[in-house]
């Protein structure tokens, strides 16, 4: 029985060592010597998340304003709800960049070049829903890749992205449901 206890605790650092480490390098903020990721690469990748989420916020907001037609109010409300959610995602990623000692890049001239998604265009309701569904599907795949990249090397960033991914999957399902409701077909045409 004692062997099992020793085996389980063998990976744990003693409290005194942890206290000493915590007192060193106070200027590094939340980044501890035990951080296994590449801080600069993480910040660079999170800058793309910030840009992507801001572009998605702006696209959904534009679609909410541009929506017209017989069912436009309910669809516009859905677009507006998603815009707020995407804004929250951008802030989460920006705060993580700050925790890692970086400065989030909100410069409008750089957003489109760093974003994984496109801004889109106003148009008829169906086209706007399709633009948003395509963007959500792209973001889902992109964030899945980022989650695999961060793995156990940066669990905080991975968990944040897993939370965002769950929201993005819900957004994609919402857009798919709207598309089916308006077109009566369950899938996008190739």
PDB file of C-alpha atoms in Angstrom:
ATOM      1  CA  UNK A   1       0.000   0.000   0.000  1.00  0.00           C
ATOM      2  CA  UNK A   2       2.825   2.419   0.821  1.00  0.00           C
ATOM      3  CA  UNK A   3       4.350   1.731  -2.590  1.00  0.00           C
ATOM      4  CA  UNK A   4       1.187   2.936  -4.336  1.00  0.00           C
ATOM      5  CA  UNK A   5       1.222   6.174  -2.335  1.00  0.00           C
ATOM      6  CA  UNK A   6       4.866   6.747  -3.158  1.00  0.00           C
ATOM      7  CA  UNK A   7       4.268   5.999  -6.858  1.00  0.00           C
ATOM      8  CA  UNK A   8       1.390   8.458  -7.112  1.00  0.00           C
ATOM      9  CA  UNK A   9       3.218  11.246  -5.334  1.00  0.00           C
ATOM     10  CA  UNK A  10       6.559  10.679  -7.082  1.00  0.00           C
ATOM     11  CA  UNK A  11       5.659  13.185  -9.803  1.00  0.00           C
ATOM     12  CA  UNK A  12       4.644  15.887  -7.329  1.00  0.00           C
ATOM     13  CA  UNK A  13       7.091  18.652  -6.458  1.00  0.00           C
ATOM     14  CA  UNK A  14       7.508  19.311  -2.745  1.00  0.00           C
ATOM     15  CA  UNK A  15       5.791  22.422  -1.445  1.00  0.00           C
ATOM     16  CA  UNK A  16       9.025  24.132  -0.424  1.00  0.00           C
ATOM     17  CA  UNK A  17      10.370  23.903  -3.990  1.00  0.00           C
ATOM     18  CA  UNK A  18       7.086  25.238  -5.352  1.00  0.00           C
ATOM     19  CA  UNK A  19       7.246  28.176  -2.957  1.00  0.00           C
ATOM     20  CA  UNK A  20      10.796  28.973  -4.037  1.00  0.00           C
ATOM     21  CA  UNK A  21       9.862  28.833  -7.724  1.00  0.00           C
ATOM     22  CA  UNK A  22       6.844  31.063  -7.154  1.00  0.00           C
ATOM     23  CA  UNK A  23       9.053  33.744  -5.604  1.00  0.00           C
ATOM     24  CA  UNK A  24      11.487  33.756  -8.557  1.00  0.00           C
ATOM     25  CA  UNK A  25      10.885  35.641 -11.795  1.00  0.00           C
ATOM     26  CA  UNK A  26       7.904  37.620 -10.537  1.00  0.00           C
ATOM     27  CA  UNK A  27       8.063  39.635 -13.739  1.00  0.00           C
ATOM     28  CA  UNK A  28       6.936  36.549 -15.667  1.00  0.00           C
ATOM     29  CA  UNK A  29       3.469  36.801 -14.124  1.00  0.00           C
ATOM     30  CA  UNK A  30       1.523  33.603 -14.707  1.00  0.00           C
ATOM     31  CA  UNK A  31       4.239  31.943 -16.826  1.00  0.00           C
ATOM     32  CA  UNK A  32       6.010  29.495 -14.557  1.00  0.00           C
ATOM     33  CA  UNK A  33       9.228  27.587 -15.263  1.00  0.00           C
ATOM     34  CA  UNK A  34       7.021  24.487 -15.457  1.00  0.00           C
ATOM     35  CA  UNK A  35       5.206  25.905 -18.536  1.00  0.00           C
ATOM     36  CA  UNK A  36       5.975  23.456 -21.325  1.00  0.00           C
ATOM     37  CA  UNK A  37       4.688  25.427 -24.286  1.00  0.00           C
ATOM     38  CA  UNK A  38       6.464  27.926 -26.499  1.00  0.00           C
ATOM     39  CA  UNK A  39       5.230  31.267 -25.157  1.00  0.00           C
ATOM     40  CA  UNK A  40       5.988  33.239 -28.332  1.00  0.00           C
ATOM     41  CA  UNK A  41       4.335  30.638 -30.593  1.00  0.00           C
ATOM     42  CA  UNK A  42       1.326  30.447 -28.278  1.00  0.00           C
ATOM     43  CA  UNK A  43       0.885  34.222 -28.381  1.00  0.00           C
ATOM     44  CA  UNK A  44       1.213  34.189 -32.186  1.00  0.00           C
ATOM     45  CA  UNK A  45      -1.458  31.487 -32.489  1.00  0.00           C
ATOM     46  CA  UNK A  46      -3.735  33.260 -30.036  1.00  0.00           C
ATOM     47  CA  UNK A  47      -3.398  36.467 -32.077  1.00  0.00           C
ATOM     48  CA  UNK A  48      -5.045  34.525 -34.938  1.00  0.00           C
ATOM     49  CA  UNK A  49      -7.825  33.440 -32.578  1.00  0.00           C
ATOM     50  CA  UNK A  50      -8.389  37.063 -31.509  1.00  0.00           C
ATOM     51  CA  UNK A  51      -8.508  38.213 -35.140  1.00  0.00           C
ATOM     52  CA  UNK A  52     -10.787  35.352 -36.171  1.00  0.00           C
ATOM     53  CA  UNK A  53     -13.227  36.009 -33.351  1.00  0.00           C
ATOM     54  CA  UNK A  54     -13.315  39.759 -34.030  1.00  0.00           C
ATOM     55  CA  UNK A  55     -13.962  39.164 -37.737  1.00  0.00           C
ATOM     56  CA  UNK A  56     -16.719  36.714 -36.799  1.00  0.00           C
ATOM     57  CA  UNK A  57     -18.195  39.271 -34.386  1.00  0.00           C
ATOM     58  CA  UNK A  58     -18.248  41.912 -37.113  1.00  0.00           C
ATOM     59  CA  UNK A  59     -19.696  39.541 -39.722  1.00  0.00           C
ATOM     60  CA  UNK A  60     -22.510  38.399 -37.419  1.00  0.00           C
ATOM     61  CA  UNK A  61     -23.213  42.006 -36.401  1.00  0.00           C
ATOM     62  CA  UNK A  62     -23.346  43.100 -40.056  1.00  0.00           C
ATOM     63  CA  UNK A  63     -25.649  40.182 -40.871  1.00  0.00           C
ATOM     64  CA  UNK A  64     -27.928  41.064 -37.941  1.00  0.00           C
ATOM     65  CA  UNK A  65     -28.301  44.593 -39.293  1.00  0.00           C
ATOM     66  CA  UNK A  66     -28.631  43.543 -42.946  1.00  0.00           C
ATOM     67  CA  UNK A  67     -31.178  40.749 -42.343  1.00  0.00           C
ATOM     68  CA  UNK A  68     -34.508  41.408 -43.991  1.00  0.00           C
ATOM     69  CA  UNK A  69     -37.492  39.382 -45.025  1.00  0.00           C
ATOM     70  CA  UNK A  70     -40.423  37.706 -43.382  1.00  0.00           C
ATOM     71  CA  UNK A  71     -38.354  35.806 -40.784  1.00  0.00           C
ATOM     72  CA  UNK A  72     -35.582  38.357 -40.501  1.00  0.00           C
ATOM     73  CA  UNK A  73     -36.266  39.369 -36.894  1.00  0.00           C
ATOM     74  CA  UNK A  74     -35.716  35.879 -35.471  1.00  0.00           C
ATOM     75  CA  UNK A  75     -32.661  35.251 -37.666  1.00  0.00           C
ATOM     76  CA  UNK A  76     -31.257  38.699 -36.855  1.00  0.00           C
ATOM     77  CA  UNK A  77     -31.672  37.913 -33.155  1.00  0.00           C
ATOM     78  CA  UNK A  78     -29.683  34.690 -33.673  1.00  0.00           C
ATOM     79  CA  UNK A  79     -26.958  36.602 -35.527  1.00  0.00           C
ATOM     80  CA  UNK A  80     -26.844  39.162 -32.703  1.00  0.00           C
ATOM     81  CA  UNK A  81     -26.566  36.440 -30.046  1.00  0.00           C
ATOM     82  CA  UNK A  82     -23.683  34.846 -31.939  1.00  0.00           C
ATOM     83  CA  UNK A  83     -21.937  38.216 -32.345  1.00  0.00           C
ATOM     84  CA  UNK A  84     -21.947  38.636 -28.556  1.00  0.00           C
ATOM     85  CA  UNK A  85     -20.607  35.132 -28.066  1.00  0.00           C
ATOM     86  CA  UNK A  86     -17.787  35.666 -30.610  1.00  0.00           C
ATOM     87  CA  UNK A  87     -16.878  38.940 -28.878  1.00  0.00           C
ATOM     88  CA  UNK A  88     -16.568  37.035 -25.607  1.00  0.00           C
ATOM     89  CA  UNK A  89     -14.287  34.502 -27.299  1.00  0.00           C
ATOM     90  CA  UNK A  90     -12.038  37.297 -28.578  1.00  0.00           C
ATOM     91  CA  UNK A  91     -11.737  38.690 -25.066  1.00  0.00           C
ATOM     92  CA  UNK A  92     -10.906  35.259 -23.639  1.00  0.00           C
ATOM     93  CA  UNK A  93      -8.062  34.813 -26.133  1.00  0.00           C
ATOM     94  CA  UNK A  94      -6.869  38.395 -25.587  1.00  0.00           C
ATOM     95  CA  UNK A  95      -6.772  37.863 -21.837  1.00  0.00           C
ATOM     96  CA  UNK A  96      -4.776  34.655 -22.305  1.00  0.00           C
ATOM     97  CA  UNK A  97      -2.262  36.571 -24.445  1.00  0.00           C
ATOM     98  CA  UNK A  98      -1.967  39.090 -21.610  1.00  0.00           C
ATOM     99  CA  UNK A  99      -1.447  36.291 -19.049  1.00  0.00           C
ATOM    100  CA  UNK A 100       1.427  34.995 -21.182  1.00  0.00           C
ATOM    101  CA  UNK A 101       3.061  38.429 -21.215  1.00  0.00           C
ATOM    102  CA  UNK A 102       1.954  39.482 -24.691  1.00  0.00           C
ATOM    103  CA  UNK A 103      -0.180  42.333 -25.967  1.00  0.00           C
ATOM    104  CA  UNK A 104      -3.315  41.395 -27.905  1.00  0.00           C
ATOM    105  CA  UNK A 105      -3.342  42.892 -31.406  1.00  0.00           C
ATOM    106  CA  UNK A 106      -6.674  44.603 -32.103  1.00  0.00           C
ATOM    107  CA  UNK A 107      -5.276  46.740 -34.936  1.00  0.00           C
ATOM    108  CA  UNK A 108      -8.007  46.789 -37.626  1.00  0.00           C
ATOM    109  CA  UNK A 109      -5.495  46.800 -40.477  1.00  0.00           C
ATOM    110  CA  UNK A 110      -4.103  43.434 -39.313  1.00  0.00           C
ATOM    111  CA  UNK A 111      -7.336  41.610 -38.462  1.00  0.00           C
ATOM    112  CA  UNK A 112      -8.248  40.364 -41.939  1.00  0.00           C
ATOM    113  CA  UNK A 113      -4.752  39.027 -42.614  1.00  0.00           C
ATOM    114  CA  UNK A 114      -4.621  37.050 -39.340  1.00  0.00           C
ATOM    115  CA  UNK A 115      -8.212  35.808 -39.291  1.00  0.00           C
ATOM    116  CA  UNK A 116      -8.978  32.241 -40.291  1.00  0.00           C
ATOM    117  CA  UNK A 117     -12.408  33.374 -41.524  1.00  0.00           C
ATOM    118  CA  UNK A 118     -13.610  35.995 -43.948  1.00  0.00           C
ATOM    119  CA  UNK A 119     -15.760  39.004 -43.173  1.00  0.00           C
ATOM    120  CA  UNK A 120     -18.431  38.117 -45.723  1.00  0.00           C
ATOM    121  CA  UNK A 121     -21.010  40.282 -47.388  1.00  0.00           C
ATOM    122  CA  UNK A 122     -24.568  41.336 -46.770  1.00  0.00           C
ATOM    123  CA  UNK A 123     -27.056  39.647 -49.027  1.00  0.00           C
ATOM    124  CA  UNK A 124     -30.170  37.587 -48.894  1.00  0.00           C
ATOM    125  CA  UNK A 125     -30.840  35.753 -45.670  1.00  0.00           C
ATOM    126  CA  UNK A 126     -29.896  32.317 -47.027  1.00  0.00           C
ATOM    127  CA  UNK A 127     -26.526  33.532 -48.316  1.00  0.00           C
ATOM    128  CA  UNK A 128     -25.701  35.170 -45.002  1.00  0.00           C
ATOM    129  CA  UNK A 129     -26.617  31.997 -43.092  1.00  0.00           C
ATOM    130  CA  UNK A 130     -24.400  29.994 -45.462  1.00  0.00           C
ATOM    131  CA  UNK A 131     -21.492  32.434 -44.954  1.00  0.00           C
ATOM    132  CA  UNK A 132     -21.820  32.024 -41.201  1.00  0.00           C
ATOM    133  CA  UNK A 133     -22.116  28.232 -41.364  1.00  0.00           C
ATOM    134  CA  UNK A 134     -19.020  27.998 -43.575  1.00  0.00           C
ATOM    135  CA  UNK A 135     -17.109  30.269 -41.170  1.00  0.00           C
ATOM    136  CA  UNK A 136     -18.189  28.184 -38.172  1.00  0.00           C
ATOM    137  CA  UNK A 137     -17.145  24.951 -39.887  1.00  0.00           C
ATOM    138  CA  UNK A 138     -13.745  26.452 -40.718  1.00  0.00           C
ATOM    139  CA  UNK A 139     -13.240  27.678 -37.146  1.00  0.00           C
ATOM    140  CA  UNK A 140     -14.239  24.279 -35.738  1.00  0.00           C
ATOM    141  CA  UNK A 141     -11.543  22.534 -37.738  1.00  0.00           C
ATOM    142  CA  UNK A 142      -8.961  25.249 -36.966  1.00  0.00           C
ATOM    143  CA  UNK A 143      -9.623  25.128 -33.213  1.00  0.00           C
ATOM    144  CA  UNK A 144      -9.536  21.318 -33.192  1.00  0.00           C
ATOM    145  CA  UNK A 145      -6.040  21.541 -34.671  1.00  0.00           C
ATOM    146  CA  UNK A 146      -4.994  24.144 -32.090  1.00  0.00           C
ATOM    147  CA  UNK A 147      -6.351  21.994 -29.252  1.00  0.00           C
ATOM    148  CA  UNK A 148      -4.280  19.044 -30.480  1.00  0.00           C
ATOM    149  CA  UNK A 149      -1.239  21.331 -30.822  1.00  0.00           C
ATOM    150  CA  UNK A 150      -1.479  22.628 -27.235  1.00  0.00           C
ATOM    151  CA  UNK A 151      -2.309  19.211 -25.754  1.00  0.00           C
ATOM    152  CA  UNK A 152      -0.707  18.832 -22.345  1.00  0.00           C
ATOM    153  CA  UNK A 153       1.974  21.495 -22.971  1.00  0.00           C
ATOM    154  CA  UNK A 154      -0.480  24.325 -22.263  1.00  0.00           C
ATOM    155  CA  UNK A 155      -3.623  22.975 -20.608  1.00  0.00           C
ATOM    156  CA  UNK A 156      -4.969  26.450 -19.800  1.00  0.00           C
ATOM    157  CA  UNK A 157      -4.989  27.500 -23.460  1.00  0.00           C
ATOM    158  CA  UNK A 158      -6.277  24.083 -24.528  1.00  0.00           C
ATOM    159  CA  UNK A 159      -9.181  24.198 -22.053  1.00  0.00           C
ATOM    160  CA  UNK A 160     -10.055  27.755 -23.123  1.00  0.00           C
ATOM    161  CA  UNK A 161     -10.103  26.644 -26.772  1.00  0.00           C
ATOM    162  CA  UNK A 162     -12.191  23.572 -25.894  1.00  0.00           C
ATOM    163  CA  UNK A 163     -14.775  25.908 -24.334  1.00  0.00           C
ATOM    164  CA  UNK A 164     -14.748  28.143 -27.419  1.00  0.00           C
ATOM    165  CA  UNK A 165     -14.945  25.082 -29.705  1.00  0.00           C
ATOM    166  CA  UNK A 166     -18.077  23.852 -27.924  1.00  0.00           C
ATOM    167  CA  UNK A 167     -19.709  27.240 -28.547  1.00  0.00           C
ATOM    168  CA  UNK A 168     -18.625  27.220 -32.200  1.00  0.00           C
ATOM    169  CA  UNK A 169     -20.113  23.755 -32.701  1.00  0.00           C
ATOM    170  CA  UNK A 170     -23.373  25.040 -31.205  1.00  0.00           C
ATOM    171  CA  UNK A 171     -23.252  28.053 -33.556  1.00  0.00           C
ATOM    172  CA  UNK A 172     -22.733  25.746 -36.546  1.00  0.00           C
ATOM    173  CA  UNK A 173     -25.702  23.625 -35.479  1.00  0.00           C
ATOM    174  CA  UNK A 174     -27.814  26.787 -35.127  1.00  0.00           C
ATOM    175  CA  UNK A 175     -26.827  28.009 -38.604  1.00  0.00           C
ATOM    176  CA  UNK A 176     -27.474  24.558 -40.059  1.00  0.00           C
ATOM    177  CA  UNK A 177     -30.924  24.496 -38.441  1.00  0.00           C
ATOM    178  CA  UNK A 178     -31.696  27.953 -39.856  1.00  0.00           C
ATOM    179  CA  UNK A 179     -30.556  26.845 -43.294  1.00  0.00           C
ATOM    180  CA  UNK A 180     -32.774  23.755 -43.166  1.00  0.00           C
ATOM    181  CA  UNK A 181     -35.698  25.848 -41.932  1.00  0.00           C
ATOM    182  CA  UNK A 182     -35.293  28.281 -44.826  1.00  0.00           C
ATOM    183  CA  UNK A 183     -34.269  25.885 -47.593  1.00  0.00           C
ATOM    184  CA  UNK A 184     -35.812  22.630 -46.471  1.00  0.00           C
ATOM    185  CA  UNK A 185     -32.601  20.722 -47.224  1.00  0.00           C
ATOM    186  CA  UNK A 186     -30.362  19.256 -44.558  1.00  0.00           C
ATOM    187  CA  UNK A 187     -26.979  19.835 -46.200  1.00  0.00           C
ATOM    188  CA  UNK A 188     -25.064  22.510 -48.075  1.00  0.00           C
ATOM    189  CA  UNK A 189     -24.617  21.830 -51.744  1.00  0.00           C
ATOM    190  CA  UNK A 190     -21.052  21.079 -52.777  1.00  0.00           C
TER     191      UNK A 190
END
